[in-house]
PDB file of C-alpha atoms in Angstrom:
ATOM      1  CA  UNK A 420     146.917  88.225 100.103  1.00 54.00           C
ATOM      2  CA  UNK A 421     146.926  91.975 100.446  1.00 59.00           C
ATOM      3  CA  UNK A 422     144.667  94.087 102.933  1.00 60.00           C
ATOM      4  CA  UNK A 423     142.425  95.210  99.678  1.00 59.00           C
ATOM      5  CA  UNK A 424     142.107  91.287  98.971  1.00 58.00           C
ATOM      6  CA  UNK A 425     141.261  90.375 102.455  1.00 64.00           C
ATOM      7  CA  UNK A 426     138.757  92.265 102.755  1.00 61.00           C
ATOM      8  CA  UNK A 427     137.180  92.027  99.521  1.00 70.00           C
ATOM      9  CA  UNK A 428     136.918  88.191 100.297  1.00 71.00           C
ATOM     10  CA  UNK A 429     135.348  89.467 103.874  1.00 77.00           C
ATOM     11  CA  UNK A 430     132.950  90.996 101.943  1.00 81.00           C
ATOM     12  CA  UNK A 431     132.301  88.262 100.026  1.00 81.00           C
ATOM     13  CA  UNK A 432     131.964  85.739 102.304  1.00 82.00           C
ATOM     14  CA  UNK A 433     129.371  88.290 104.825  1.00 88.00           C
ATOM     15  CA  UNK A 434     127.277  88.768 101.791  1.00 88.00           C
ATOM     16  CA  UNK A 435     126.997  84.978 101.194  1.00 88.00           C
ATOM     17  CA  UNK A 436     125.842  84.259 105.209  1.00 91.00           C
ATOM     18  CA  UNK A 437     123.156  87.110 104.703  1.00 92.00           C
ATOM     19  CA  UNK A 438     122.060  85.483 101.569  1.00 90.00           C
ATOM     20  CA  UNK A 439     121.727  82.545 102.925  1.00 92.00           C
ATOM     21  CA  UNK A 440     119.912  83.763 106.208  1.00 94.00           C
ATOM     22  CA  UNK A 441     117.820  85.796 104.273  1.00 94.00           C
ATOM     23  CA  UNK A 442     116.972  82.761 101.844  1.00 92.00           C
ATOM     24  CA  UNK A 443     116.246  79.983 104.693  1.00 94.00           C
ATOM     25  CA  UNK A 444     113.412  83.379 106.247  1.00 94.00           C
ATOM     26  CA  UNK A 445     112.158  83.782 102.452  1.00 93.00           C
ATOM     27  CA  UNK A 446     111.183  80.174 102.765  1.00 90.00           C
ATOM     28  CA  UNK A 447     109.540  79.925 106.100  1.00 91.00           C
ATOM     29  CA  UNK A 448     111.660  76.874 106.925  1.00 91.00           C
ATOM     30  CA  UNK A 449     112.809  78.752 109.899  1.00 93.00           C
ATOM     31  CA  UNK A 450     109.257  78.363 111.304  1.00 93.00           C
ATOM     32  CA  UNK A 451     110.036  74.655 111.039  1.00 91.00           C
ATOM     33  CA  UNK A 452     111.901  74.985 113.818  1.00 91.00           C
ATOM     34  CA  UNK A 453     111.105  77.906 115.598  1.00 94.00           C
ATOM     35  CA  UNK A 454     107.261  76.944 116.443  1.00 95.00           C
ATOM     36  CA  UNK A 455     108.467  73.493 117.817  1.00 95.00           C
ATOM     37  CA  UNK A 456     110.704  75.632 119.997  1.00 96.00           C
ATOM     38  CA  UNK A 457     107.900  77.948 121.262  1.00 96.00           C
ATOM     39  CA  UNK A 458     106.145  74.706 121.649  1.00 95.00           C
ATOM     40  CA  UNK A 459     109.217  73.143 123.780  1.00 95.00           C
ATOM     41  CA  UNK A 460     109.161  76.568 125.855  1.00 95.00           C
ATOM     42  CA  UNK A 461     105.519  76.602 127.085  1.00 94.00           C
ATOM     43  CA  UNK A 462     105.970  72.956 127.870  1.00 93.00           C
ATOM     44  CA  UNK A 463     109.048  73.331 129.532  1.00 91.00           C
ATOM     45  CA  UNK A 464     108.216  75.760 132.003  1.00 92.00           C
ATOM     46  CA  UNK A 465     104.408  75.629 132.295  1.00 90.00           C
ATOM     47  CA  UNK A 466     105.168  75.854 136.034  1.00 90.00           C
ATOM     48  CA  UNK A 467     107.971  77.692 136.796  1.00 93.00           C
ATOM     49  CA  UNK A 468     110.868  76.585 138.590  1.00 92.00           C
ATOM     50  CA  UNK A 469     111.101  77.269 142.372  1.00 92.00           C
ATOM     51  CA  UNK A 470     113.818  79.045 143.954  1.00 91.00           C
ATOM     52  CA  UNK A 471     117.140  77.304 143.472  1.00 90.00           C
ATOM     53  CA  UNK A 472     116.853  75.336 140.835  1.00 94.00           C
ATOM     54  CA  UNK A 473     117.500  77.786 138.309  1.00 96.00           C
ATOM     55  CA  UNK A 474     120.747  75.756 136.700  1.00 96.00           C
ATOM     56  CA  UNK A 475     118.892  73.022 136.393  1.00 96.00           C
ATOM     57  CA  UNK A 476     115.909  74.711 134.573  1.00 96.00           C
ATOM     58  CA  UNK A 477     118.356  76.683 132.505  1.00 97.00           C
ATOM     59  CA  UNK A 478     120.559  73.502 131.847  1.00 97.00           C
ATOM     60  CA  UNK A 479     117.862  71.674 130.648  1.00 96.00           C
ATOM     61  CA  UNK A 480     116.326  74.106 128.304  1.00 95.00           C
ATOM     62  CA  UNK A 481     119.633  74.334 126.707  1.00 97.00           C
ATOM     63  CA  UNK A 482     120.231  70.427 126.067  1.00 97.00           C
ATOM     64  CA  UNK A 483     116.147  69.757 124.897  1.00 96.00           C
ATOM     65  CA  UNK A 484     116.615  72.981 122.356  1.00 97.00           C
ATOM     66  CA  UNK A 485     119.676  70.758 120.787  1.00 98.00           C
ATOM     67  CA  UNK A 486     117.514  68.892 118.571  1.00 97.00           C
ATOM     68  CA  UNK A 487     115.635  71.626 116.777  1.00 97.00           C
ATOM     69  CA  UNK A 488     118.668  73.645 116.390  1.00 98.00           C
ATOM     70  CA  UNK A 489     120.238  70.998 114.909  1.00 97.00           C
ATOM     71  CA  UNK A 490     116.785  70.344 112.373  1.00 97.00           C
ATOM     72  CA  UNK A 491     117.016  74.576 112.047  1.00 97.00           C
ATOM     73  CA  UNK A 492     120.748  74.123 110.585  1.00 97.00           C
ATOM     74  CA  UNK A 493     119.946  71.242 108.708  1.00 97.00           C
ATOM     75  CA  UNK A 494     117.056  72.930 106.857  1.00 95.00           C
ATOM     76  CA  UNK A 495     118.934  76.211 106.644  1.00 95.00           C
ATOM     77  CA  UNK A 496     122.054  74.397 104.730  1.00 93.00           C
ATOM     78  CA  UNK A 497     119.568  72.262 102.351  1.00 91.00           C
ATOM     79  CA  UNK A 498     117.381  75.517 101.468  1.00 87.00           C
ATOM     80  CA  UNK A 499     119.395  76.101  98.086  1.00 83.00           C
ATOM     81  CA  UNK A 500     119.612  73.440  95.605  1.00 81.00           C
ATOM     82  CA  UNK A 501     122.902  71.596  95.123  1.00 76.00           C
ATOM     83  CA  UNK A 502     123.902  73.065  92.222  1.00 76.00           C
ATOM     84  CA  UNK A 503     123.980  76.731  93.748  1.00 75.00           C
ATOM     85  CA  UNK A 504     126.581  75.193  96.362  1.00 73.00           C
ATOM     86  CA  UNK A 505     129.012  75.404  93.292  1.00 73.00           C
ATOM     87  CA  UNK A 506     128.007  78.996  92.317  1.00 76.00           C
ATOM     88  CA  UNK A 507     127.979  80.282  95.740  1.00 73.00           C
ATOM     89  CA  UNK A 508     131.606  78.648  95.995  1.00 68.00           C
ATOM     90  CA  UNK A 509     132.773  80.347  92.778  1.00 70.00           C
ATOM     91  CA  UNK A 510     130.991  83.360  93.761  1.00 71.00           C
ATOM     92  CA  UNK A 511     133.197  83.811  97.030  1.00 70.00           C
ATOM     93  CA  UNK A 512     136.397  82.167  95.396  1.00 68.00           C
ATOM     94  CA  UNK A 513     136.510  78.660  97.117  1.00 74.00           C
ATOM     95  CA  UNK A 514     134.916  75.969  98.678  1.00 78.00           C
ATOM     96  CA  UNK A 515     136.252  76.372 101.997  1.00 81.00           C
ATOM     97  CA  UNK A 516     134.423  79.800 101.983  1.00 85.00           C
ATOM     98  CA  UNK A 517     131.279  78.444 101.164  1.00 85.00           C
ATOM     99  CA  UNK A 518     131.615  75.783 103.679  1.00 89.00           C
ATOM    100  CA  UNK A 519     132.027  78.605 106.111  1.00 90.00           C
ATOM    101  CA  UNK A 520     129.379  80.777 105.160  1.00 91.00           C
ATOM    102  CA  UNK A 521     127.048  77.834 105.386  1.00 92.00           C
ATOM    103  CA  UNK A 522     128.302  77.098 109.237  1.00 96.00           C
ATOM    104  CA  UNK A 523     128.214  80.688 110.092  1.00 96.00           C
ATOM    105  CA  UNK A 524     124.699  81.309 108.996  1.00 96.00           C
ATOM    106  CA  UNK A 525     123.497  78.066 110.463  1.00 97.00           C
ATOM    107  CA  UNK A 526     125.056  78.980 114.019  1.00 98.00           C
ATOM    108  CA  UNK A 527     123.600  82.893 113.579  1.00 97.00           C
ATOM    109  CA  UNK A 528     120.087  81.214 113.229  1.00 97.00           C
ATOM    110  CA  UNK A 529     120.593  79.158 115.984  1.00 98.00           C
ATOM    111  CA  UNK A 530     121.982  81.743 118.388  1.00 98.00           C
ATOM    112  CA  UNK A 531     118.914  83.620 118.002  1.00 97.00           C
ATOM    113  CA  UNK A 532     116.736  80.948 118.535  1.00 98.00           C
ATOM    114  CA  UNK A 533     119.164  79.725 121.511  1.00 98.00           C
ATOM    115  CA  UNK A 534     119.057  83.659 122.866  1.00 97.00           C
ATOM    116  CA  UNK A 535     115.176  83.039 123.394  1.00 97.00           C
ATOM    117  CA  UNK A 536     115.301  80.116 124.948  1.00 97.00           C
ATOM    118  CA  UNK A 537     117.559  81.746 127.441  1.00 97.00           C
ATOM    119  CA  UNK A 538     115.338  84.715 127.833  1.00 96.00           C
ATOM    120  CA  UNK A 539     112.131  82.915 128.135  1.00 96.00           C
ATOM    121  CA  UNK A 540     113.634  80.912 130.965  1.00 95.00           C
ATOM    122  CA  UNK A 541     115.247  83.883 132.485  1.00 95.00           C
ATOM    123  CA  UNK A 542     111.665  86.104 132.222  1.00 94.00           C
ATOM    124  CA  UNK A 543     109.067  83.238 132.274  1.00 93.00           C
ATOM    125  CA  UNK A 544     110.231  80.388 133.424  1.00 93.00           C
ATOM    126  CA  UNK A 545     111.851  81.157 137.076  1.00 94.00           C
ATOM    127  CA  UNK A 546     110.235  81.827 140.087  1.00 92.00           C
ATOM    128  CA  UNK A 547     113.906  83.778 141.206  1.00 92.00           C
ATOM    129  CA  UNK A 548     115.974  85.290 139.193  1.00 94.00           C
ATOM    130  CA  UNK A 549     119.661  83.275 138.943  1.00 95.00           C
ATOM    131  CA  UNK A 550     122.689  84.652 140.452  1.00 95.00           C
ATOM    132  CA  UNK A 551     125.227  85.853 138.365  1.00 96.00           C
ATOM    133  CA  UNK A 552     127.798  82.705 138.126  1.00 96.00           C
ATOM    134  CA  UNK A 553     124.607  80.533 137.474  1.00 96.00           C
ATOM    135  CA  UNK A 554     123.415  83.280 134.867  1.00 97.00           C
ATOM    136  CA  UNK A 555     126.879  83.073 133.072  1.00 97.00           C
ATOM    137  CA  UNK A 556     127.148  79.285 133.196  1.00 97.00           C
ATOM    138  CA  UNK A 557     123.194  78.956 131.144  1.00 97.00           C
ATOM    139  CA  UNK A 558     124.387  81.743 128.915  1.00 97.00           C
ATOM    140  CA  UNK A 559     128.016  79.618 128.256  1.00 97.00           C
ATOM    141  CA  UNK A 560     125.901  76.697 127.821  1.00 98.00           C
ATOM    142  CA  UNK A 561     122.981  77.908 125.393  1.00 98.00           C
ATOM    143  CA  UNK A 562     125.801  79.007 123.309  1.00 98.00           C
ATOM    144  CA  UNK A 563     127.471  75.475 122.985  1.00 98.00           C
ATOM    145  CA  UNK A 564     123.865  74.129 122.541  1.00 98.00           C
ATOM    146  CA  UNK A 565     123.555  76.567 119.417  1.00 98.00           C
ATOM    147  CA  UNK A 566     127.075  75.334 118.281  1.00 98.00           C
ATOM    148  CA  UNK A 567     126.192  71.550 118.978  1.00 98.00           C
ATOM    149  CA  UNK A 568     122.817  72.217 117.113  1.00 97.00           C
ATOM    150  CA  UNK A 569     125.032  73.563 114.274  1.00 98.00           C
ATOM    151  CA  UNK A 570     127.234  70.981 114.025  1.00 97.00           C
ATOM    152  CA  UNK A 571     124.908  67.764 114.271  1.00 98.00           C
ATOM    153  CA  UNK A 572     122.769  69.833 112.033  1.00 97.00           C
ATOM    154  CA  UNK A 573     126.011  70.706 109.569  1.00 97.00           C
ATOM    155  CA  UNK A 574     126.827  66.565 109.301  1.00 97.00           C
ATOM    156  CA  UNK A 575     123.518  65.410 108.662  1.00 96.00           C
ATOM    157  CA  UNK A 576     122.689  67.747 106.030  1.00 95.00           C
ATOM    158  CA  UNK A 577     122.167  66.862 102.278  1.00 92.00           C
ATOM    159  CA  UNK A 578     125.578  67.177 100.886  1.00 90.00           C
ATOM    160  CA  UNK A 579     126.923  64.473 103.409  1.00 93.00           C
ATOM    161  CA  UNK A 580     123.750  62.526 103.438  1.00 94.00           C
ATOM    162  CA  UNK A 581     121.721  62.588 100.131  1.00 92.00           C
ATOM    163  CA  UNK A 582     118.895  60.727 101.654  1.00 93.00           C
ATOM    164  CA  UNK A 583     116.274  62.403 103.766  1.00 92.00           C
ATOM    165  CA  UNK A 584     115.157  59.203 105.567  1.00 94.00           C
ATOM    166  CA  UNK A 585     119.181  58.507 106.734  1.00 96.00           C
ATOM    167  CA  UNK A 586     119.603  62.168 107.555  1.00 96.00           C
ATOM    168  CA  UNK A 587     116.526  62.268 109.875  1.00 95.00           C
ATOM    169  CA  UNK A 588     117.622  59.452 111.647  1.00 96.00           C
ATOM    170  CA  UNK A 589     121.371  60.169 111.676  1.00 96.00           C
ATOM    171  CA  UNK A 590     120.016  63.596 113.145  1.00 97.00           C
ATOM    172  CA  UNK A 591     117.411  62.251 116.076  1.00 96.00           C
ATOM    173  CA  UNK A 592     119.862  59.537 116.833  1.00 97.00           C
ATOM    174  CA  UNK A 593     122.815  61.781 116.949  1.00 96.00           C
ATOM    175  CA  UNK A 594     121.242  63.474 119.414  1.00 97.00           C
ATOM    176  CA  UNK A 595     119.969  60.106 121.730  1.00 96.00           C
ATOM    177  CA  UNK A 596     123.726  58.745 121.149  1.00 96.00           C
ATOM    178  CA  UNK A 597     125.152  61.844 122.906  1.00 96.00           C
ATOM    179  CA  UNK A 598     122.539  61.639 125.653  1.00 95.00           C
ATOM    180  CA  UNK A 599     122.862  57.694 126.741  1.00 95.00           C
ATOM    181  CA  UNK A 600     127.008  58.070 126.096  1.00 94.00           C
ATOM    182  CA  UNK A 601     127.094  61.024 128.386  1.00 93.00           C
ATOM    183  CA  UNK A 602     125.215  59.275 131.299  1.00 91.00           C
ATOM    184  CA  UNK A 603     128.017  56.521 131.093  1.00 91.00           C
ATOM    185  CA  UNK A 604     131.936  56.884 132.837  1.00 90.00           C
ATOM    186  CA  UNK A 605     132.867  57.758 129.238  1.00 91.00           C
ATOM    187  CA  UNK A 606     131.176  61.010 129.143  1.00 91.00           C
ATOM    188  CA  UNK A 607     134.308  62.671 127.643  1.00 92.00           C
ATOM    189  CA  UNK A 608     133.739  60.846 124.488  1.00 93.00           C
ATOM    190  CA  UNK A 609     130.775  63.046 123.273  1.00 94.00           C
ATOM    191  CA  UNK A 610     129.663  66.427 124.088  1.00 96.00           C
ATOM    192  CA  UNK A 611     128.589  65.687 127.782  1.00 96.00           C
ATOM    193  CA  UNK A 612     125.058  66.917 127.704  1.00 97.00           C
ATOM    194  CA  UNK A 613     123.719  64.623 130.465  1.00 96.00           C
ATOM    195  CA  UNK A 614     126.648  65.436 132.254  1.00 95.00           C
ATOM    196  CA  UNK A 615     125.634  69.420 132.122  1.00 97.00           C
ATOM    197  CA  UNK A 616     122.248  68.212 133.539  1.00 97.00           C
ATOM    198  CA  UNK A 617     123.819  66.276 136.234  1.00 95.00           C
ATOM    199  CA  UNK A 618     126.343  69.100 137.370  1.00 96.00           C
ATOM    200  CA  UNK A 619     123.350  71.528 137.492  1.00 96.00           C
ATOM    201  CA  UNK A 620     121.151  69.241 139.500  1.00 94.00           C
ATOM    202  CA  UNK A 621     123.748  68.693 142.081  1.00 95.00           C
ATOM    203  CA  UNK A 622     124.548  72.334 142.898  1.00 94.00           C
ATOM    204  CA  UNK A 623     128.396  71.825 140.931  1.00 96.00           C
ATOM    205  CA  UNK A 624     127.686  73.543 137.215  1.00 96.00           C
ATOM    206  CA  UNK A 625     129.310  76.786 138.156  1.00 96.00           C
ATOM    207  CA  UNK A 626     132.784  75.060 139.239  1.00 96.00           C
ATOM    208  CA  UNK A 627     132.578  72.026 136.663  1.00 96.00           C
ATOM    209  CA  UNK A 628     131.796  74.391 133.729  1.00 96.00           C
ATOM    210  CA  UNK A 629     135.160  75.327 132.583  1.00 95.00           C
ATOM    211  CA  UNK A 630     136.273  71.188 132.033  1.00 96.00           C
ATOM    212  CA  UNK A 631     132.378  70.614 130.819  1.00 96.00           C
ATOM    213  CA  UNK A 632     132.893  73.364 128.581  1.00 96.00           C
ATOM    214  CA  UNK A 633     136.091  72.868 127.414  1.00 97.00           C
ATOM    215  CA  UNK A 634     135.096  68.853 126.816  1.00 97.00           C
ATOM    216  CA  UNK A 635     132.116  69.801 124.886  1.00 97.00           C
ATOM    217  CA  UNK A 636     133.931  72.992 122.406  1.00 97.00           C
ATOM    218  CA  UNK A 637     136.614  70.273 121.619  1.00 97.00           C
ATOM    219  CA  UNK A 638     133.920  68.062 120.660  1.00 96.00           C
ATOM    220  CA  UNK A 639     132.339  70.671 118.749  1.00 96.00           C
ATOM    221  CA  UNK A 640     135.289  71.428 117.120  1.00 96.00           C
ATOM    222  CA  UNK A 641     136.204  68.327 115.885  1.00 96.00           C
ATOM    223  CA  UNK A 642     132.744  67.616 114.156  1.00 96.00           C
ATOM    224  CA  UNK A 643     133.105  71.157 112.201  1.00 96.00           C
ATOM    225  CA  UNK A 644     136.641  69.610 111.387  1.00 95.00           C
ATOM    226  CA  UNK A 645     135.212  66.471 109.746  1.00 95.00           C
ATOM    227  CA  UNK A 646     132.148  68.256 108.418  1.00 96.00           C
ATOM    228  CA  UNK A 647     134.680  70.707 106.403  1.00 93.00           C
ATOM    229  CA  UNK A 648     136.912  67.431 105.141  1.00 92.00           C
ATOM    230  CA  UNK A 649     133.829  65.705 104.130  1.00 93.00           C
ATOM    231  CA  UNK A 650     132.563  68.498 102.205  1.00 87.00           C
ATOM    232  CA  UNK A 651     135.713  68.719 100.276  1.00 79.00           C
ATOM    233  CA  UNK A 652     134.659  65.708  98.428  1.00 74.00           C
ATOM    234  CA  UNK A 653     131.124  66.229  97.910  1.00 65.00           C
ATOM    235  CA  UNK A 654     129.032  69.379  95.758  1.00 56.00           C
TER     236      UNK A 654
END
């Protein structure tokens, strides 16, 4: 493929994740998921936290946002009907290009919504502002909360589960399965999100985040893998 070609495809495949941003906005769906969020938010820290517990606060804003990203990237990804999947795909010269611009659309959403999160917590939620290794460690994990929303989002949308009722459920007890496994000695089977909750409330997030981390973006990483094979046999 020649420079001229690459970036051609680039192109391509940038214009396809706008159009598809700019399709799931046109729709309003995005308020499907960003009102329960504001919702979550004013719940969340109605009182705000006192000084030194700022990882926890932050931790567990990050793992309760998990299950509206992951609605927010299942409703961005079912927004077009199934048959534009195909033109989209021929439009940016093959599936796996489609596939991606779906996923990176999806996780732009969700960074933005995960970004507020972060910064209503930061700005409205603490009584003291974090120190900087705690700061780091909610942004690192508000990141893999918008990847994890992405991804349980990306396998329970429409083109790997037709029905709505099965998707919905898949998606809510996605989530619950990777809450009750984590709590359990075989944490490292799912992404550990109980486990992020339990470093933060014992004072050890800062020096367990680079395993947690690690744990949780192979995780990740694998259910992109098996959402990409699954789509190669499906619209």
């Amino acid at each position: 493929m020649t420079p001229t070609t690459s970036m051609t495809a680039l192109s391509a495949l940038m214009a396809l994740t706008a159009f598809r941003i700019a399709a799931y906005i046109r729709s309003h769906r995005i308020y499907q998921a960003l009102l329960p969020i504001f919702a979550l938010l004013a719940i969340s820290y109605a009182t705000r936290a006192p000084a030194g517990q700022e990882a926890s606060a932050l931790t567990d804003s990050a793992v309760l946002v998990i299950p509206f990203l992951a609605w927010s990237a299942r409703s961005l990804l079912d927004t077009e009907p199934d048959t534009q999947r195909i033109l989209s795909a021929t439009s940016v010269g093959s599936r796996s290009r489609e596939v991606l611009s779906g996923l990176l659309a999806a996780f732009a959403v969700n960074l933005l919504f995960a970004a507020i999160t972060l910064f209503w917590g930061l700005f409205l939620g603490l009584t003291a502002f974090p120190t900087a290794s705690v700061l780091w460690a909610g942004v690192a994990l508000h990141v893999l909360a918008a990847l994890t929303g992405t991804t349980l989002g990306a396998l329970t949308s429409r083109a790997i589960l037709p029905s709505p009722a099965i998707s919905i459920m898949a998606l809510v007890l996605g989530f619950l399965a990777m809450l009750v496994l984590s709590r359990t000695a075989l944490y490292w089977l799912t992404v550990p999100l109980t486990a992020w909750m339990k470093a933060a409330g014992t004072g050890t997030l800062v020096t367990q985040m680079p395993w947690l981390g690690a744990l949780s973006l192979a995780w990740l990483l694998a259910g992109l893998t098996l959402y990409t094979w699954l789509r190669r046999t499906r619209s």
